mmCIF file of C-alpha atoms in Angstrom:
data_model
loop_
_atom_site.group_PDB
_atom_site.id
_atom_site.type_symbol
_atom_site.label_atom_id
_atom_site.label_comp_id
_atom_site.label_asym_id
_atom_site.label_seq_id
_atom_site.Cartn_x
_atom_site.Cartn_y
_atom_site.Cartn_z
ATOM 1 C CA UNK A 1 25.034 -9.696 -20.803
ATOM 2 C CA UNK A 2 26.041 -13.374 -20.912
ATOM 3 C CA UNK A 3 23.204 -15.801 -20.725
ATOM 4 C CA UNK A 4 25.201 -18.913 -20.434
ATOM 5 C CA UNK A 5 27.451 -20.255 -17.695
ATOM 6 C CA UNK A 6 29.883 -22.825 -19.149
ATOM 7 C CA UNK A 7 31.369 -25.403 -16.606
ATOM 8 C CA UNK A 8 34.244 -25.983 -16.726
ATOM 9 C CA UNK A 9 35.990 -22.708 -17.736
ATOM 10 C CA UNK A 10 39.238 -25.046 -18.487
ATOM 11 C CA UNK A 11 39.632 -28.968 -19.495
ATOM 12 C CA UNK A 12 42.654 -30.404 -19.949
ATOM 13 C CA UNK A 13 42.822 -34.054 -20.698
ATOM 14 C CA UNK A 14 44.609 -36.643 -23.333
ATOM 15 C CA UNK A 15 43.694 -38.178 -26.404
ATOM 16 C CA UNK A 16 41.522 -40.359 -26.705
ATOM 17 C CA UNK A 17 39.314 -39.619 -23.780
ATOM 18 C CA UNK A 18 36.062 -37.969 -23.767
ATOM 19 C CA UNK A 19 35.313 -33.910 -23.083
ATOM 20 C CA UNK A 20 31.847 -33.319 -21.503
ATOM 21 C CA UNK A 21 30.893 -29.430 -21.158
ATOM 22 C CA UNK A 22 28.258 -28.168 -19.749
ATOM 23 C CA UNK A 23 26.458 -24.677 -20.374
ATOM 24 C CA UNK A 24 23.299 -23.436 -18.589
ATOM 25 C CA UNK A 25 20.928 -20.436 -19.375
ATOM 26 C CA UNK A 26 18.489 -18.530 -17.802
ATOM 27 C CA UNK A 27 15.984 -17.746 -20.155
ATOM 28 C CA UNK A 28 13.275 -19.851 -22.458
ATOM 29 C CA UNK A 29 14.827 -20.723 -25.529
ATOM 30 C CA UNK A 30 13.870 -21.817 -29.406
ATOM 31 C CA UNK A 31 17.202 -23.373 -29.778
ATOM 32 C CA UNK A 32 20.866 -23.985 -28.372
ATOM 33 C CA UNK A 33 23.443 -24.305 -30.584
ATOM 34 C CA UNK A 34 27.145 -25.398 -29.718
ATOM 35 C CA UNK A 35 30.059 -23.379 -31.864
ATOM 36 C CA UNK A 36 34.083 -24.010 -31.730
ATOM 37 C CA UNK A 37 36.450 -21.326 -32.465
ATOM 38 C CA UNK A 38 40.150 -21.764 -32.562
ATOM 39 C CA UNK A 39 42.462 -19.247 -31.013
ATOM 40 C CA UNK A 40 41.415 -15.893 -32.285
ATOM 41 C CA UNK A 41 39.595 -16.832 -34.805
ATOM 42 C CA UNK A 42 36.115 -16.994 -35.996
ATOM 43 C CA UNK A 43 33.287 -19.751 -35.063
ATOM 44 C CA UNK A 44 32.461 -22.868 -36.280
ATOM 45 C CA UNK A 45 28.468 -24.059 -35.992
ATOM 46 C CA UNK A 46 28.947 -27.853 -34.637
ATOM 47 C CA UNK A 47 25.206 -27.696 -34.007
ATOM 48 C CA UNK A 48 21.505 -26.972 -33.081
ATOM 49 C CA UNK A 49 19.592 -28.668 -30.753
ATOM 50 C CA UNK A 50 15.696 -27.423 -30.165
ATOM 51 C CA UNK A 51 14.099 -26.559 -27.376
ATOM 52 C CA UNK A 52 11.294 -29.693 -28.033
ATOM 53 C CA UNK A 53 14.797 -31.818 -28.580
ATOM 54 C CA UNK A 54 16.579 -34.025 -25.703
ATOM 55 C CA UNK A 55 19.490 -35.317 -27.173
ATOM 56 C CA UNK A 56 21.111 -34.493 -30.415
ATOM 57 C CA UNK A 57 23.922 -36.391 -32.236
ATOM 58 C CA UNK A 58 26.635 -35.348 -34.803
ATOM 59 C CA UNK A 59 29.900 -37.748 -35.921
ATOM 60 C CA UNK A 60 31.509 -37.619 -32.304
ATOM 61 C CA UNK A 61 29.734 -34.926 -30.885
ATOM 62 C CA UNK A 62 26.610 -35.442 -28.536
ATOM 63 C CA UNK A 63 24.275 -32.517 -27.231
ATOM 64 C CA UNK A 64 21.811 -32.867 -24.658
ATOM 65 C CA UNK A 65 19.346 -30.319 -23.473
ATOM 66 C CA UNK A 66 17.311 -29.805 -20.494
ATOM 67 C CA UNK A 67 15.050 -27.567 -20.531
ATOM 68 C CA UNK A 68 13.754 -27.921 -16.702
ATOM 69 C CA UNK A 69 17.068 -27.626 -15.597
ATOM 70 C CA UNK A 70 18.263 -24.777 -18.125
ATOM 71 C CA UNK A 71 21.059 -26.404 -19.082
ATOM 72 C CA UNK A 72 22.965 -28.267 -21.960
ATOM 73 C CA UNK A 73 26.007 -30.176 -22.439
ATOM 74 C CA UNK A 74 28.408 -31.073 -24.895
ATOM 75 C CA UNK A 75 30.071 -34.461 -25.007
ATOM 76 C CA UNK A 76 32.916 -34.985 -27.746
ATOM 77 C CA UNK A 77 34.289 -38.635 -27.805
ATOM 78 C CA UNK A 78 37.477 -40.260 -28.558
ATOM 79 C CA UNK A 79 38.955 -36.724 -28.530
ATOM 80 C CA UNK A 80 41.671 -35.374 -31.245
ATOM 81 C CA UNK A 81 44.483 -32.907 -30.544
ATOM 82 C CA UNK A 82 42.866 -31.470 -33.532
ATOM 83 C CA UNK A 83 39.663 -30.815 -31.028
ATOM 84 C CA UNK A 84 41.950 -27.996 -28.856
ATOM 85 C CA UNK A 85 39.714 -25.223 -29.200
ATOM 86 C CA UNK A 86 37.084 -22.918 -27.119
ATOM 87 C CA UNK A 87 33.720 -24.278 -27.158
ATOM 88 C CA UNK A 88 30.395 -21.975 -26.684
ATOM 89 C CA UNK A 89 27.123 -22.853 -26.427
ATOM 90 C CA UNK A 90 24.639 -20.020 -27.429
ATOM 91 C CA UNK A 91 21.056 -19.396 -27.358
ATOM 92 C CA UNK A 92 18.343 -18.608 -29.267
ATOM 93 C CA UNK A 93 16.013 -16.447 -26.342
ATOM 94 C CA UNK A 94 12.238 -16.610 -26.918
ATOM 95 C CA UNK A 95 12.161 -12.801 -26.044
ATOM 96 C CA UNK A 96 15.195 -11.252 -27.958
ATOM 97 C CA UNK A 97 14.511 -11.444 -31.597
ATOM 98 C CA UNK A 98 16.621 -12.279 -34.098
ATOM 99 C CA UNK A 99 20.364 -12.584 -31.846
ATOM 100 C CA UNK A 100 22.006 -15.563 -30.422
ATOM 101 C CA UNK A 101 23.044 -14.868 -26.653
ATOM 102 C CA UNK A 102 26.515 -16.974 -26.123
ATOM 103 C CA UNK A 103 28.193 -18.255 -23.242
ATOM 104 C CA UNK A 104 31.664 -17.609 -22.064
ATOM 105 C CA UNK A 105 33.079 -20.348 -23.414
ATOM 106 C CA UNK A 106 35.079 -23.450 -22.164
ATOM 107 C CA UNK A 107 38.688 -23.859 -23.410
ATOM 108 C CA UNK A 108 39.333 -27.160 -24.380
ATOM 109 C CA UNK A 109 43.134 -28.509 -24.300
ATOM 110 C CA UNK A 110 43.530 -32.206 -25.904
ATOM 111 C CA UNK A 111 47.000 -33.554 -25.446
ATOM 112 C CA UNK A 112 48.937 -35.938 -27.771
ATOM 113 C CA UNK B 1 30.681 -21.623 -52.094
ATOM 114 C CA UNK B 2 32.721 -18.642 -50.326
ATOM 115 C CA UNK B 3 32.655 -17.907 -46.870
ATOM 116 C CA UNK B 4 31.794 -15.221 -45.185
ATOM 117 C CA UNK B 5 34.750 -12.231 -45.983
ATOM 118 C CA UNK B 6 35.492 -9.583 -43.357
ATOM 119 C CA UNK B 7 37.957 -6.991 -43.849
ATOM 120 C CA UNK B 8 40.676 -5.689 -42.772
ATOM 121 C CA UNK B 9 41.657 -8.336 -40.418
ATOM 122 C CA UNK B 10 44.051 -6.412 -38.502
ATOM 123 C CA UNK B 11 44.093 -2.752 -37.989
ATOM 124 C CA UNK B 12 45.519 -0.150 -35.381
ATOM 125 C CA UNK B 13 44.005 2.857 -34.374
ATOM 126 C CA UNK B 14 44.181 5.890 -32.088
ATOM 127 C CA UNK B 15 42.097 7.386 -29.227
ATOM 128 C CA UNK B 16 39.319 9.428 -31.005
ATOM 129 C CA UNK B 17 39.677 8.235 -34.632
ATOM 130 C CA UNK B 18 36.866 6.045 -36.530
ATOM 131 C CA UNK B 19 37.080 2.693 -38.122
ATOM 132 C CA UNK B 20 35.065 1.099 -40.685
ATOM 133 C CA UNK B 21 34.572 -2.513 -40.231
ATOM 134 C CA UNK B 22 33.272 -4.383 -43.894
ATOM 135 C CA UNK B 23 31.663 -7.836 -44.343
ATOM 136 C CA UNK B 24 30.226 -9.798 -47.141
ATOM 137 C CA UNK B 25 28.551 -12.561 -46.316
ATOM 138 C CA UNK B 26 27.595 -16.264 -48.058
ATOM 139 C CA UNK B 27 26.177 -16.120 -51.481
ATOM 140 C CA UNK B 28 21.954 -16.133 -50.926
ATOM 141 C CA UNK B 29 22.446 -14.969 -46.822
ATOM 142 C CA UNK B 30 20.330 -12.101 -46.428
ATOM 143 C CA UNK B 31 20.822 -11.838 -42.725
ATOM 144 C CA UNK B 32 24.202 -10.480 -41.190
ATOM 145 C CA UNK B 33 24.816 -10.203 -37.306
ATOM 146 C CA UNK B 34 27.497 -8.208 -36.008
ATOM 147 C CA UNK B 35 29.588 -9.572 -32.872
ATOM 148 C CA UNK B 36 32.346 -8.096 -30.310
ATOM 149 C CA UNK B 37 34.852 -10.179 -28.638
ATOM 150 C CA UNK B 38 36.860 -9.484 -25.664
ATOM 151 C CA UNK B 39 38.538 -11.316 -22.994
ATOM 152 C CA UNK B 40 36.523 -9.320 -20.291
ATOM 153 C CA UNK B 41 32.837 -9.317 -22.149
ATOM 154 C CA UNK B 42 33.262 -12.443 -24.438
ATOM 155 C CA UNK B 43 30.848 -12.509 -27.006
ATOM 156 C CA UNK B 44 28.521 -9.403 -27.267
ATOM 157 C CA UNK B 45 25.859 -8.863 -30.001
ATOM 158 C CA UNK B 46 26.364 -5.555 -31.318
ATOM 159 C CA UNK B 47 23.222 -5.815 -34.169
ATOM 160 C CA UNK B 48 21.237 -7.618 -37.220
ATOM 161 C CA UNK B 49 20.707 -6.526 -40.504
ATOM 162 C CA UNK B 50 18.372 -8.274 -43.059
ATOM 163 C CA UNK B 51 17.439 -6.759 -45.936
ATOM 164 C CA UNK B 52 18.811 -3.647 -45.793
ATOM 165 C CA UNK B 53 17.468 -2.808 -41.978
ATOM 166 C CA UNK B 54 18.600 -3.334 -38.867
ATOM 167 C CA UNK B 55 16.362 -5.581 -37.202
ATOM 168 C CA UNK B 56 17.650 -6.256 -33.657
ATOM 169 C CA UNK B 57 20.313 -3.977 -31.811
ATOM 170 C CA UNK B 58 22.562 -5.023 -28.533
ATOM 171 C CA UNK B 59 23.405 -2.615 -25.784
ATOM 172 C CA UNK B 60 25.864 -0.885 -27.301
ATOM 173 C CA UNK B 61 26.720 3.253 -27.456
ATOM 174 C CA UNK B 62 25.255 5.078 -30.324
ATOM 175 C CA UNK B 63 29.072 5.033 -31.341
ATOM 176 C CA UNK B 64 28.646 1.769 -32.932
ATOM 177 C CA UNK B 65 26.285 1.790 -36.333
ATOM 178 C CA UNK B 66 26.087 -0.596 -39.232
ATOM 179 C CA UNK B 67 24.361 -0.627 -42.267
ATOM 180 C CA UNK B 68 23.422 -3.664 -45.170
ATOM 181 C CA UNK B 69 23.633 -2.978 -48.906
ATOM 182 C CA UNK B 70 21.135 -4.124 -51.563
ATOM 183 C CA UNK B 71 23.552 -6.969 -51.951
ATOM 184 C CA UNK B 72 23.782 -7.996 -48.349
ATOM 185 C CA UNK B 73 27.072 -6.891 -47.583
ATOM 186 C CA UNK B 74 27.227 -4.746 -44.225
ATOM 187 C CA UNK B 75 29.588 -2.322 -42.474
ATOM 188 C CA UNK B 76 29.852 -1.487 -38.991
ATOM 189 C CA UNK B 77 31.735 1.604 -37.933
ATOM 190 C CA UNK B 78 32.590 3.115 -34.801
ATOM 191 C CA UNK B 79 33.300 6.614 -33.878
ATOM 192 C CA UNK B 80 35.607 8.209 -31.417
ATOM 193 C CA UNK B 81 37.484 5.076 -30.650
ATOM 194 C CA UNK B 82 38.147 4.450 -27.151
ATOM 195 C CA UNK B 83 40.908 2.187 -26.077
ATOM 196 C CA UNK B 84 37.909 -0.199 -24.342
ATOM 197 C CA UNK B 85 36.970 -0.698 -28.130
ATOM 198 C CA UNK B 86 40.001 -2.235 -28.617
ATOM 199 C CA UNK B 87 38.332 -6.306 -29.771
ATOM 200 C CA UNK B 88 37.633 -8.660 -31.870
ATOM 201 C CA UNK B 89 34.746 -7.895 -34.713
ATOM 202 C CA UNK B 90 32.907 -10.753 -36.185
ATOM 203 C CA UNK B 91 30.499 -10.754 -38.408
ATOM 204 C CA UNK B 92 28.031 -13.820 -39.007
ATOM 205 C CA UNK B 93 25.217 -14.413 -41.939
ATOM 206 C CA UNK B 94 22.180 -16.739 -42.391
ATOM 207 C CA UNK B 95 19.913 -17.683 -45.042
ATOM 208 C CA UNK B 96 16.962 -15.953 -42.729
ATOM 209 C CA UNK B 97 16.754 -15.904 -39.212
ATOM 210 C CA UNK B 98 19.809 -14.817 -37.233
ATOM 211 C CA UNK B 99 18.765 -17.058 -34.234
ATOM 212 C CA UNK B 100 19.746 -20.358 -37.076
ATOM 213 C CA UNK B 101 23.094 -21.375 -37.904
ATOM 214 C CA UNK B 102 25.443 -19.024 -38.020
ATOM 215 C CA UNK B 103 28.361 -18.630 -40.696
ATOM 216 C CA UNK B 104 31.082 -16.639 -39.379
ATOM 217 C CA UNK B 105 33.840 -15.036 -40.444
ATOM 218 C CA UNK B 106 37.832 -14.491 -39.394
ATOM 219 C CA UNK B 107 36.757 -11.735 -37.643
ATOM 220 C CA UNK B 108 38.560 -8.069 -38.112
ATOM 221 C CA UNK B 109 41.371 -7.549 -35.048
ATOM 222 C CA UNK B 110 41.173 -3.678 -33.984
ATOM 223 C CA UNK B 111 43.571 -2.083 -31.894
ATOM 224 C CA UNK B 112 42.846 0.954 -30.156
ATOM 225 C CA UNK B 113 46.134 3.178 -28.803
#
């Protein structure tokens, strides 16, 4: 079963502007992590954010995480074309062991 | 350092046969998770080996088993194929703790007919 809910499913905008994408969970988590994966192929970590973190940041990526609110989101800024890819957050549960539970997945589209 | 290597990458096969999925993972990764992706289910965790046992298992059919060699590499196989198995396999390792970063690979593309 999924444990994320991405929002939006789809984002379409141009270069240059920013992509905010949100995920939210159900249960406690140790850690959400965001991955990429271009069409059909496998992921790419873009990173880890802990549950006893608020805000993470990495080159043009910012995470944020609230826990109260069981929810994340993803901000990339100045976006690339290069960035076209699906994006999925996944979680580390406190109750499932050793597996990350991931989201659908939002598919990113950055026009030239 | 090489990445994580899954093979075959493509492969077609019919109703009722088996197929055995292989993946070698990072240099120094002991753990390797197993994942299925569809367009209906997404991203499913099938299950986690680490040092040669299976330490966490998704809700999957006693069709799909895996097992990890002394040198970390795993296989998954699945019997009597049905055309709903029909995804793609990826395979992930980490230094320790499958709930960490996760390494993947290209995945393997099966085809069920």
């Amino acid at each position: 079963s999924q444990q994320g809910e991405e929002d939006p499913q789809a984002l379409s905008i141009q270069e240059g502007e920013n992509a905010t994408m949100n995920c939210s969970y159900k249960t406690s988590i140790n850690n959400l992590q965001w991955y990429r994966q271009n069409s059909g192929r496998g992921l790419v970590h873009l990173i880890l954010i802990r549950s006893n973190e608020r805000e993470k940041h990495s080159g043009r990526l910012r995470v944020t995480l609230d826990t109260s609110k069981k929810s994340s989101s993803l901000l990339i800024t100045a976006s690339r074309a290069a960035d076209t890819a699906s994006y999925f957050c996944a979680t580390a549960e406190e109750t499932s062991g050793s597996r990350l539970t991931f989201g659908e997945g939002t598919q990113l589209t950055v026009n030239p | 350092k090489a990445g994580v290597t899954q093979t075959p990458r493509y492969l077609i096969k019919t109703r009722g046969q088996q197929v055995t999925l292989s993946c070698s993972p990072i240099s120094g990764h002991r753990s390797v998770s197993w994942y299925q992706q569809t367009p209906g289910q997404g991203l499913q965790f099938l299950f986690e080996y680490f040092s040669e046992t299976q330490r966490n298992k998704g809700n999957f059919p006693g069709r799909f088993s895996g097992r990890q060699f002394s040198n970390s590499r795993s296989e998954m196989n699945v019997s009597t194929l049905e055309l709903g198995d029909s995804a793609l396999y990826l395979c992930a390792s980490s230094l320790e703790r499958a709930t960490g970063e996760l390494f993947f690979g290209e995945g393997s593309r099966l085809t069920v007919l």
